[in-house]
Coordinates of C-alpha atoms and ligand atoms in Angstrom, one line a residue:
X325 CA 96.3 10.5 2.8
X326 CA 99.0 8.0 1.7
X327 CA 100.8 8.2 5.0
X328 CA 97.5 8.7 7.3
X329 CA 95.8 6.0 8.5
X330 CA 91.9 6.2 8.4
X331 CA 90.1 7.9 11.6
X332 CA 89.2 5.8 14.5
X333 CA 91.8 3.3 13.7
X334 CA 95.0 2.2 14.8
X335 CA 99.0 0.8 14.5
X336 CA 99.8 -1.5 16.9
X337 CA 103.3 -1.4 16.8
X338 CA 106.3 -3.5 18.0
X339 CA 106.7 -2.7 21.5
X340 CA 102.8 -2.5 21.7
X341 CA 101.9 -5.8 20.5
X342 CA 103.9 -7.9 23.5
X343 CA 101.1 -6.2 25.6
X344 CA 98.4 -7.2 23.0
X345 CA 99.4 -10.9 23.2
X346 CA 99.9 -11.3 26.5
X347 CA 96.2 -10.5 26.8
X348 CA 95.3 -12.7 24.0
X349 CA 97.6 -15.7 25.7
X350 CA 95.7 -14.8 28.9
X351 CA 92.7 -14.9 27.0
X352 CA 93.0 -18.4 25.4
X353 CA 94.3 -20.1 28.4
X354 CA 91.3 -18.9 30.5
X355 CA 89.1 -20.4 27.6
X356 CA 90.9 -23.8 27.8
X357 CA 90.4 -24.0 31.6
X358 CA 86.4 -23.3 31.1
X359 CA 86.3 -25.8 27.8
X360 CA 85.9 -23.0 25.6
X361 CA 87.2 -23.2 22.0
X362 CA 88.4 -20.6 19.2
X363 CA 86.5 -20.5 16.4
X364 CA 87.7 -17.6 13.6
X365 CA 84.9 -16.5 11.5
X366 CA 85.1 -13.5 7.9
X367 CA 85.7 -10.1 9.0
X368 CA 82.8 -9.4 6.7
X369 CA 79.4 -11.3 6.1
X370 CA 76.4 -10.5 4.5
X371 CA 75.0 -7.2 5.8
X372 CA 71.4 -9.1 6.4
X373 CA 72.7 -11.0 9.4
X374 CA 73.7 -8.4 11.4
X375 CA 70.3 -6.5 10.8
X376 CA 68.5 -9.5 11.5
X377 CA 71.3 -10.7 14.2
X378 CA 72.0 -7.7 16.2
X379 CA 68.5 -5.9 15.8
X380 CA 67.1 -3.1 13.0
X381 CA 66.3 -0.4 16.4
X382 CA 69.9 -0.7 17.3
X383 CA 72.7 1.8 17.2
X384 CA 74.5 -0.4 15.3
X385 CA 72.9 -1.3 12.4
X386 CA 70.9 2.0 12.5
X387 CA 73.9 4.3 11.4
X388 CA 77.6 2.4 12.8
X389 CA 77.8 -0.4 10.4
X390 CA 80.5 -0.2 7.4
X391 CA 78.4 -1.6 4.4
X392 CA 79.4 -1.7 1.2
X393 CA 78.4 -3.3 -2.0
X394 CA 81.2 -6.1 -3.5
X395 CA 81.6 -6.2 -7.1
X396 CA 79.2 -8.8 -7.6
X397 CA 76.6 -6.2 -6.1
X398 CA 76.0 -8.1 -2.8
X399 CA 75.4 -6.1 0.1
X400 CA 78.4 -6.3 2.4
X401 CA 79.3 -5.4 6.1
X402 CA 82.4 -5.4 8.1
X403 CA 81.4 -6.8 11.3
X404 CA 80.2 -4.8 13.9
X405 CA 80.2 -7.7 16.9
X406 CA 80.8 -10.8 16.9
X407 CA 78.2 -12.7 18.2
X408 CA 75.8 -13.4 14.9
X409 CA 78.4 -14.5 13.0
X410 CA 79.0 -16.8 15.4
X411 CA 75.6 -17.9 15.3
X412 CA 75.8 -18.5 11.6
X413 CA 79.0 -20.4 11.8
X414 CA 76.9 -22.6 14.7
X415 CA 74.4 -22.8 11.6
X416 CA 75.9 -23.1 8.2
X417 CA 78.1 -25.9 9.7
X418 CA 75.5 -27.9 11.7
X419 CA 76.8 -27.6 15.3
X420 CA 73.8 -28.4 16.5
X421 CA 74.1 -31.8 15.4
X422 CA 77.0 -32.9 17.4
X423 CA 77.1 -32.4 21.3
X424 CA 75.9 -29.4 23.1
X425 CA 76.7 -26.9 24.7
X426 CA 79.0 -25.5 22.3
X427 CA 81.4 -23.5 24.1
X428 CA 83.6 -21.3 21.8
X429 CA 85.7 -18.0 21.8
X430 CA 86.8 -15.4 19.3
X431 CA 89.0 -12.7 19.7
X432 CA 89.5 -10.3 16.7
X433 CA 89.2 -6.7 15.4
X434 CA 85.3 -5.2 15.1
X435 CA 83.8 -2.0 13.0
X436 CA 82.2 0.4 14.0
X437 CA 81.3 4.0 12.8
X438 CA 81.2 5.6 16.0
X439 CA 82.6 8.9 16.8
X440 CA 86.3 8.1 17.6
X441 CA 87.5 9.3 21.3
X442 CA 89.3 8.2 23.9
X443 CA 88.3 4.1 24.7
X444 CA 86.4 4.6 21.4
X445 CA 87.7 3.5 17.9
X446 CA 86.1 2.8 14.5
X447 CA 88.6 -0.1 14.6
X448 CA 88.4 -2.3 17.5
X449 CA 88.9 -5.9 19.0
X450 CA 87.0 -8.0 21.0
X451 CA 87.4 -11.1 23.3
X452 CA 84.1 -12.6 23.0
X453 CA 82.7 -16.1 23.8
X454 CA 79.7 -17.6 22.9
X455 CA 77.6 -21.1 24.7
X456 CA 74.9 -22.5 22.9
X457 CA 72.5 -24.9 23.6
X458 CA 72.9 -24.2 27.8
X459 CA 69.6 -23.2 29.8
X460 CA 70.7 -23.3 33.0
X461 CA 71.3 -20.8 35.3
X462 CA 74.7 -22.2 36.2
X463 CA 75.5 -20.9 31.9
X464 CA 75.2 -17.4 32.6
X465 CA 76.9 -17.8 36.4
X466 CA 79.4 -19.4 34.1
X467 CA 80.5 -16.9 31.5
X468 CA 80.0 -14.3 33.9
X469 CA 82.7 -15.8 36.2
X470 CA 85.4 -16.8 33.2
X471 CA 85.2 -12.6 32.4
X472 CA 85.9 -11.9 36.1
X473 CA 88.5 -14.6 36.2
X474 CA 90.5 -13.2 32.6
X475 CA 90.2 -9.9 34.2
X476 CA 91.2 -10.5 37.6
X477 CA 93.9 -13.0 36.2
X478 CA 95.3 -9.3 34.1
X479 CA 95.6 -7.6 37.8
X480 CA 92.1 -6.2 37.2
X481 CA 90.5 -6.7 40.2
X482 CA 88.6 -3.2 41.1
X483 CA 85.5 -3.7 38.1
X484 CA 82.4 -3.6 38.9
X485 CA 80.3 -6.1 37.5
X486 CA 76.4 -4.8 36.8
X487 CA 74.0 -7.4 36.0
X488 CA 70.3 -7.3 35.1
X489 CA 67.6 -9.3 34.3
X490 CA 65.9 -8.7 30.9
X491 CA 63.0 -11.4 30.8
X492 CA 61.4 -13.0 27.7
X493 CA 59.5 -12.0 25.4
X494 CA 56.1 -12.0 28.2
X495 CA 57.8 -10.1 30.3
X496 CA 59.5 -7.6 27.2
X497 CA 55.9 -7.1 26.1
X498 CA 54.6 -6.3 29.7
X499 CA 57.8 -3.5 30.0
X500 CA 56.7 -2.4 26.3
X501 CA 53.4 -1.4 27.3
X502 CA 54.4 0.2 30.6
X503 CA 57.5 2.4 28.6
X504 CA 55.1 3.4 25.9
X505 CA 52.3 4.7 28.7
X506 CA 55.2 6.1 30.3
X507 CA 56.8 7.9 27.5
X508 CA 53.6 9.1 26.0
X509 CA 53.4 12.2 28.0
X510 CA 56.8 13.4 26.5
X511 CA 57.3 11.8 23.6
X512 CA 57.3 15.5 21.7
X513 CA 60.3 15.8 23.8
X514 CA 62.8 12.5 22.9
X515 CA 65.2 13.0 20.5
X516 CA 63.9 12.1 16.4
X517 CA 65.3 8.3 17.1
X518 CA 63.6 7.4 20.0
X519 CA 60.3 9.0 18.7
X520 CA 60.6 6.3 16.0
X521 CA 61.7 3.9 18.8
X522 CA 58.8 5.0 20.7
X523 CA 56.3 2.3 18.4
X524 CA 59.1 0.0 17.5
X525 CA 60.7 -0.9 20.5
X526 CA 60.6 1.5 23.4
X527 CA 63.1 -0.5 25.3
X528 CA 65.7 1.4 23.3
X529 CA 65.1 4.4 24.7
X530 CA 66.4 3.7 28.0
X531 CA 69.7 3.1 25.8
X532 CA 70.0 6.5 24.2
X533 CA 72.9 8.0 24.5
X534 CA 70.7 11.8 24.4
X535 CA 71.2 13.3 27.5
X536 CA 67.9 14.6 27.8
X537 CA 66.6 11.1 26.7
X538 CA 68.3 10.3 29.7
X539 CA 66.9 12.2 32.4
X540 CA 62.9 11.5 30.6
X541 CA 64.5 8.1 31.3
X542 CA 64.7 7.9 34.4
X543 CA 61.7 7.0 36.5
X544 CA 60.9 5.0 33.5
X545 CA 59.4 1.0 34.5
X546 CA 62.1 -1.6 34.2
X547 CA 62.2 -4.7 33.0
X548 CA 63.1 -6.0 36.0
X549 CA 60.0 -5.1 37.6
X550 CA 58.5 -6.6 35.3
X551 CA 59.3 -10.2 35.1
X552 CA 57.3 -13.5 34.7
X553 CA 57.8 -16.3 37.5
X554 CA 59.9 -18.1 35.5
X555 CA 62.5 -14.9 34.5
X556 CA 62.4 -13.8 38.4
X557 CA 63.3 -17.7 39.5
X558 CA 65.8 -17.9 36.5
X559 CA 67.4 -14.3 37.8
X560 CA 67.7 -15.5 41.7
X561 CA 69.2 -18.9 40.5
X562 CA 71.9 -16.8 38.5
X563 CA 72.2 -14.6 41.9
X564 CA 72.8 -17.6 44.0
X565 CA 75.2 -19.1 41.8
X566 CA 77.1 -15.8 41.8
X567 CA 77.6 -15.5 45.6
X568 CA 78.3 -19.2 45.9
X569 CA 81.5 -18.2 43.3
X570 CA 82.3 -15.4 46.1
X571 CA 81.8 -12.5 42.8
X572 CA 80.2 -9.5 43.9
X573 CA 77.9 -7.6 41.1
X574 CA 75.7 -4.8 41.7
X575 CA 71.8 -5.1 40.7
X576 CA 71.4 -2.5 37.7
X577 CA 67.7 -2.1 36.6
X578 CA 68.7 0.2 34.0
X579 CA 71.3 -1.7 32.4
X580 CA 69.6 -2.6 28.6
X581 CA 72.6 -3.1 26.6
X582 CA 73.2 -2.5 22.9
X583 CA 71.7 -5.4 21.2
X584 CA 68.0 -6.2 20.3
X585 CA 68.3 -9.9 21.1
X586 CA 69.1 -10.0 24.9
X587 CA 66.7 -12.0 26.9
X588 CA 67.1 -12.6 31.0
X589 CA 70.7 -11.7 32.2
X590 CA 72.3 -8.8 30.8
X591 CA 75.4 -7.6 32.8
X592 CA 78.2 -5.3 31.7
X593 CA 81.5 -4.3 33.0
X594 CA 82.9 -1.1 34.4
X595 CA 86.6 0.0 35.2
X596 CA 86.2 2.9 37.4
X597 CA 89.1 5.3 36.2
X598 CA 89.6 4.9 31.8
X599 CA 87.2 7.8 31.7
X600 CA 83.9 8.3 29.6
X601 CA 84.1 5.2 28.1
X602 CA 84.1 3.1 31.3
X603 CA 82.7 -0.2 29.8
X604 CA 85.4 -2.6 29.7
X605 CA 82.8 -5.6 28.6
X606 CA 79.3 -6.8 28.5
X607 CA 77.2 -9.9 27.5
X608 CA 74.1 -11.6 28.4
X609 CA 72.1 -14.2 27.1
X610 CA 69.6 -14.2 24.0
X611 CA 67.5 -17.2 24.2
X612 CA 65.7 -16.3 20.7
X613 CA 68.8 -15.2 18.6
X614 CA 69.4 -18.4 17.1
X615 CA 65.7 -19.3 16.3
X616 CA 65.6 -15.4 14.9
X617 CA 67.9 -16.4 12.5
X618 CA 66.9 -19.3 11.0
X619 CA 68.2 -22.0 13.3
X620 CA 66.4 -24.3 15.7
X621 CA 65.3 -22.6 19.1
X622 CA 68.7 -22.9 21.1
X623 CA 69.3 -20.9 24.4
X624 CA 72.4 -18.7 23.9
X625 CA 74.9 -16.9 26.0
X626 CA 78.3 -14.6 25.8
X627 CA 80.2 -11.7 26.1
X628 CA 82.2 -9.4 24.5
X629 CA 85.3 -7.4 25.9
X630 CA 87.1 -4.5 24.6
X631 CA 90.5 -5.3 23.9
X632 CA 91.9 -1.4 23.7
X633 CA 89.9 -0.3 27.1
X634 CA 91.4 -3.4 29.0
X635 CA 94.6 -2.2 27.9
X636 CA 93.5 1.0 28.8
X637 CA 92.5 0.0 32.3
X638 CA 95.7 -2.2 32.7
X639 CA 98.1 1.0 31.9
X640 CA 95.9 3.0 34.4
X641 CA 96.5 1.1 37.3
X642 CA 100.0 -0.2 36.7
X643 CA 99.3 -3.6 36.5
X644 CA 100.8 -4.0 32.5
X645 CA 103.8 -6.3 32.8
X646 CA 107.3 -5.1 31.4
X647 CA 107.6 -7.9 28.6
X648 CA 110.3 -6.5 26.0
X649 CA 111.0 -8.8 23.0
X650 CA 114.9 -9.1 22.4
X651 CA 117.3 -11.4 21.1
X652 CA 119.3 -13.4 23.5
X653 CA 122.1 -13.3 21.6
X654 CA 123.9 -11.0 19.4
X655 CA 126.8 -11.7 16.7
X656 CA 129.4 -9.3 16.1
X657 CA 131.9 -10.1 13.7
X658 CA 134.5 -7.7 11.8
X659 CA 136.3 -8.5 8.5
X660 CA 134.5 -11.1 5.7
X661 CA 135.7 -14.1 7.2
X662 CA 134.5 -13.5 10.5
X663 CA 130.9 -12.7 8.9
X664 CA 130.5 -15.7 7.2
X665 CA 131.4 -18.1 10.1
X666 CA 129.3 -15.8 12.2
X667 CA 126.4 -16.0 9.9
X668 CA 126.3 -19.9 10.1
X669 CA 126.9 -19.7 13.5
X670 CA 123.7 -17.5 13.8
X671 CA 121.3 -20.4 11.6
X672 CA 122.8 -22.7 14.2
X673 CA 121.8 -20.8 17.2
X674 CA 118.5 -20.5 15.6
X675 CA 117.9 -24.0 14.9
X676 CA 118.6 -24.8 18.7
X677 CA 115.8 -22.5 19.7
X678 CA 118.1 -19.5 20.8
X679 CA 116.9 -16.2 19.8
X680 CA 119.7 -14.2 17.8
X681 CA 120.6 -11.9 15.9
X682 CA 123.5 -10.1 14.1
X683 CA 124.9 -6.7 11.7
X684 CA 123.4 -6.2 8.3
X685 CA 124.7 -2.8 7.8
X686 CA 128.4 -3.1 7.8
X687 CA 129.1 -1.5 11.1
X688 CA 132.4 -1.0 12.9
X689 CA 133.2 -3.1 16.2
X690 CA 132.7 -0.4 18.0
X691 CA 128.8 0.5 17.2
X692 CA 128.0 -3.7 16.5
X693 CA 128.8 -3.6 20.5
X694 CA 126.6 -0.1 21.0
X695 CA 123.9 -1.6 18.5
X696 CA 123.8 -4.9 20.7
X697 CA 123.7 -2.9 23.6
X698 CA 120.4 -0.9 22.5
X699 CA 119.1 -4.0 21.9
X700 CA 119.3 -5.0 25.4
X701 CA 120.7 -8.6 24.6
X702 CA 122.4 -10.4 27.3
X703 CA 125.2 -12.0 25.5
X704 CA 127.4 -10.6 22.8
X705 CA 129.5 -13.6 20.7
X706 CA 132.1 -11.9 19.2
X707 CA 134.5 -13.2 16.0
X708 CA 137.2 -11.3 14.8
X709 CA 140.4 -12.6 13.2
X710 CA 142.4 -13.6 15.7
X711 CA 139.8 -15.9 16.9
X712 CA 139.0 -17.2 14.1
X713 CA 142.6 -18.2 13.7
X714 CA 141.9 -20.2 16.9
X715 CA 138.2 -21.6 16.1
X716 CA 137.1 -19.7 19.2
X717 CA 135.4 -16.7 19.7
X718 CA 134.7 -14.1 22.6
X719 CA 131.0 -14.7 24.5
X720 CA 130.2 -11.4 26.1
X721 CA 127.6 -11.4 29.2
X722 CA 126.5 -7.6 28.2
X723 CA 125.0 -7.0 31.8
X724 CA 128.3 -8.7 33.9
X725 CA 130.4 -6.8 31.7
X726 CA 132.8 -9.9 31.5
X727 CA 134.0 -12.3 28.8
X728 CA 135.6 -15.3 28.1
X729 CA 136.8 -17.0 25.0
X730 CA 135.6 -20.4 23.8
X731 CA 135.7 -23.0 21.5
X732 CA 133.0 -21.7 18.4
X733 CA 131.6 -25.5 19.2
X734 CA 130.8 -24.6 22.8
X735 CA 128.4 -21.8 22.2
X736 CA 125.8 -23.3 21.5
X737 CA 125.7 -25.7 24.4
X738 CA 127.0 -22.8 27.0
X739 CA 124.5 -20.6 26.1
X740 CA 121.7 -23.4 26.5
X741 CA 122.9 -23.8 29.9
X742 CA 123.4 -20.5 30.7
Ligands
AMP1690 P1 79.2 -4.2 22.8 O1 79.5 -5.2 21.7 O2 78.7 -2.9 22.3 O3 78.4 -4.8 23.9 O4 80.6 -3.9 23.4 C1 81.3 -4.7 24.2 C2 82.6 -4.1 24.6 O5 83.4 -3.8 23.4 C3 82.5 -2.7 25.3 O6 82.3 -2.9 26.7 C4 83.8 -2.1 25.0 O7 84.7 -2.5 25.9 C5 84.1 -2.6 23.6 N1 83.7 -1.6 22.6 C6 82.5 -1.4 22.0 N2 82.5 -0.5 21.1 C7 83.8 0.0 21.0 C8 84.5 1.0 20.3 N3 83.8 1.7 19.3 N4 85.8 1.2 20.5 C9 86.4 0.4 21.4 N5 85.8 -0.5 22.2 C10 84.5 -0.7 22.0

């Protein structure tokens, strides 16, 4: 146990990590091009929001979330998504006094008890952003377009894009009534869940992962046939917008997605070749989260993407840049003297913004220089008595293979222009 880290989760290691914030770089810039800003909210909140937030039918909160009581015997959970929290930051603080929309993004790790596989972690993270307060058909054309554009901006330009329309609450309780005649016939043969679903909120069942759910599933009435003037106008506004941003998307009627609180566009995000788990992101809007939880009724929109199945999709197809995080500059020194004026020399390099680094372990010459060369650093600055003697030292261009010496208070200044 001590040296096994719990299932479904994962080290991100040195070597790793460059890719991890190169996404998260890419990421944040995209945001600050669309006027999109972070906001970083607790990795755990009161387990009430996300029941209320995300929806009591859903997987989620019906047996993924990690709840736990605190010592003060509140009821705690470690957030499963990151939309609701959002919501109550948008809340608590009063956002919806100042100017609207508000546009914000959040990237950071998510919990979910989930069986652990391939693309599927119990630990995971999300880039996720959020509008408030933004009716308009252009909002959803919008945050549908930044995804593409992070993607696409990553070398991930094969997704397909599915988008759906899931209407209001008219038109959900039009598709309730048509699921529930639908289902009726068979209902002896859905899986326990969706029997309970059945008189709760029969939408879910199209979401089951059951494969026999599945197949009773599908002939099953959409919402998209099923929606009011308003949702279909709303929808072929959204549609228009899309093709006048030259993204192609494919028209999914049986895309539902995992949250209760999804009204009109719902759209998701497939890489074709990371296997089972082929949902790199999805998002839609939920016009009647922020009322549902306490707030005055605001429109709402976002997405979230999964950070590990991007990665996933960028190792796939190649496209994962070679970014290797090594000093510029290593110090070798031999003999005390040579240490010390090498050690000083190494806070000066440092202070003038040149990455270095030098020998803790007492090494010879001889494996400082194989050491630096492991490293993969460029230069090499090399002190060793004689030098010393003469104030100078040896600067090494590691790939060249050449050196020259000169004067220790050149180095900084030849290495800046070098
Ligand atoms: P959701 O919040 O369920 O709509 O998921 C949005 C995205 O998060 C998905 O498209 C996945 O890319 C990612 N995701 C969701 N659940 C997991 C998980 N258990 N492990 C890894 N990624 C996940």
């Amino acid at each position: 146990m001590l040296t096994t880290r719990p299932r479904g989760t994962a080290d991100i290691l040195p070597g790793q990590i460059e890719n991890w914030q190169y996404i998260e770089a890419m990421a944040a810039q995209v945001c600050r091009e669309y006027g999109y800003r972070e906001i970083r909210t607790p990795i755990f909140e009161h387990t009430e929001l996300f029941v209320r937030g995300v929806g009591d039918t859903t997987d989620i909160v019906e047996k993924e979330m990690y709840i736990f009581q605190d010592r003060g015997e509140r009821s705690i959970t470690l957030r499963p998504e990151g939309t609701a929290s959002v919501v109550r930051a948008y809340l608590e603080n009063k956002l919806y006094a100042g100017p609207q929309p508000v546009k914000a993004y959040y990237i950071g790790p998510m919990f979910r008890y989930d069986r652990p596989q391939a693309g599927r972690y119990r630990q995971f993270h999300q880039f996720g952003v959020e509008v408030f307060g933004a009716k308009q058909p252009a909002a959803d054309a919008e945050v549908m377009a930044l995804a593409m554009d992070f993607y696409a901006r990553l070398g991930l330009t094969d997704l397909e894009l599915h988008i759906n329309s899931l209407g209001c609450p008219t038109c959900r309780a039009t598709v309730r009534d048509k699921l529930q005649q639908y289902f009726q016939p068979m209902l002896g043969e859905l899986c326990p869940n969706c029997q309970s679903r059945y008189d709760r909120n029969p939408l879910r069942i199209l979401d089951c992962k059951s494969s026999r759910c599945a197949e009773l599933a599908l002939d099953a009435p959409t919402t998209a046939d099923c929606l009011c003037s308003d949702c279909q106008a709303h929808f072929e506004q959204v549609q228009l917008y899309m093709q006048d941003l030259g993204i192609p998307y494919v028209l999914d009627k049986q895309l539902v997605r995992g949250l209760d609180y999804y009204t009109h566009t719902a759209f998701e995000i497939m890489a074709p070749d990371i296997g089972a788990q082929s949902s790199v992101g999805g998002g839609g809007r939920y016009n009647g989260l922020i009322e549902a939880c306490g707030g005055p009724p605001t429109p709402g929109i976002g997405f979230a993407l999964g950070l590990e199945r991007i990665l996933l999709a960028l190792e796939k197809s190649g496209k994962l840049p070679q970014i290797q995080a090594r000093p510029l500059v290593f110090l070798i020194a031999v003999g005390d003297r040579a240490v010390r004026s090498s050690f000083s020399l190494l806070s000066r390099l440092r202070a003038a913004g040149i990455a270095a680094d030098m020998d803790y372990q007492g090494r010879s010459l001889k494996a400082q220089m194989k050491y630096a060369g492991k490293l993969g650093v460029r230069y090499a600055v090399i002190t060793g008595e004689d030098e010393l003697q003469r104030g100078s030292v040896m600067l090494r261009d590691m790939y060249a293979g050449e050196q020259w010496e000169i004067p220790v208070g050149e180095v900084i200044n030849t290495l800046k222009d070098k």
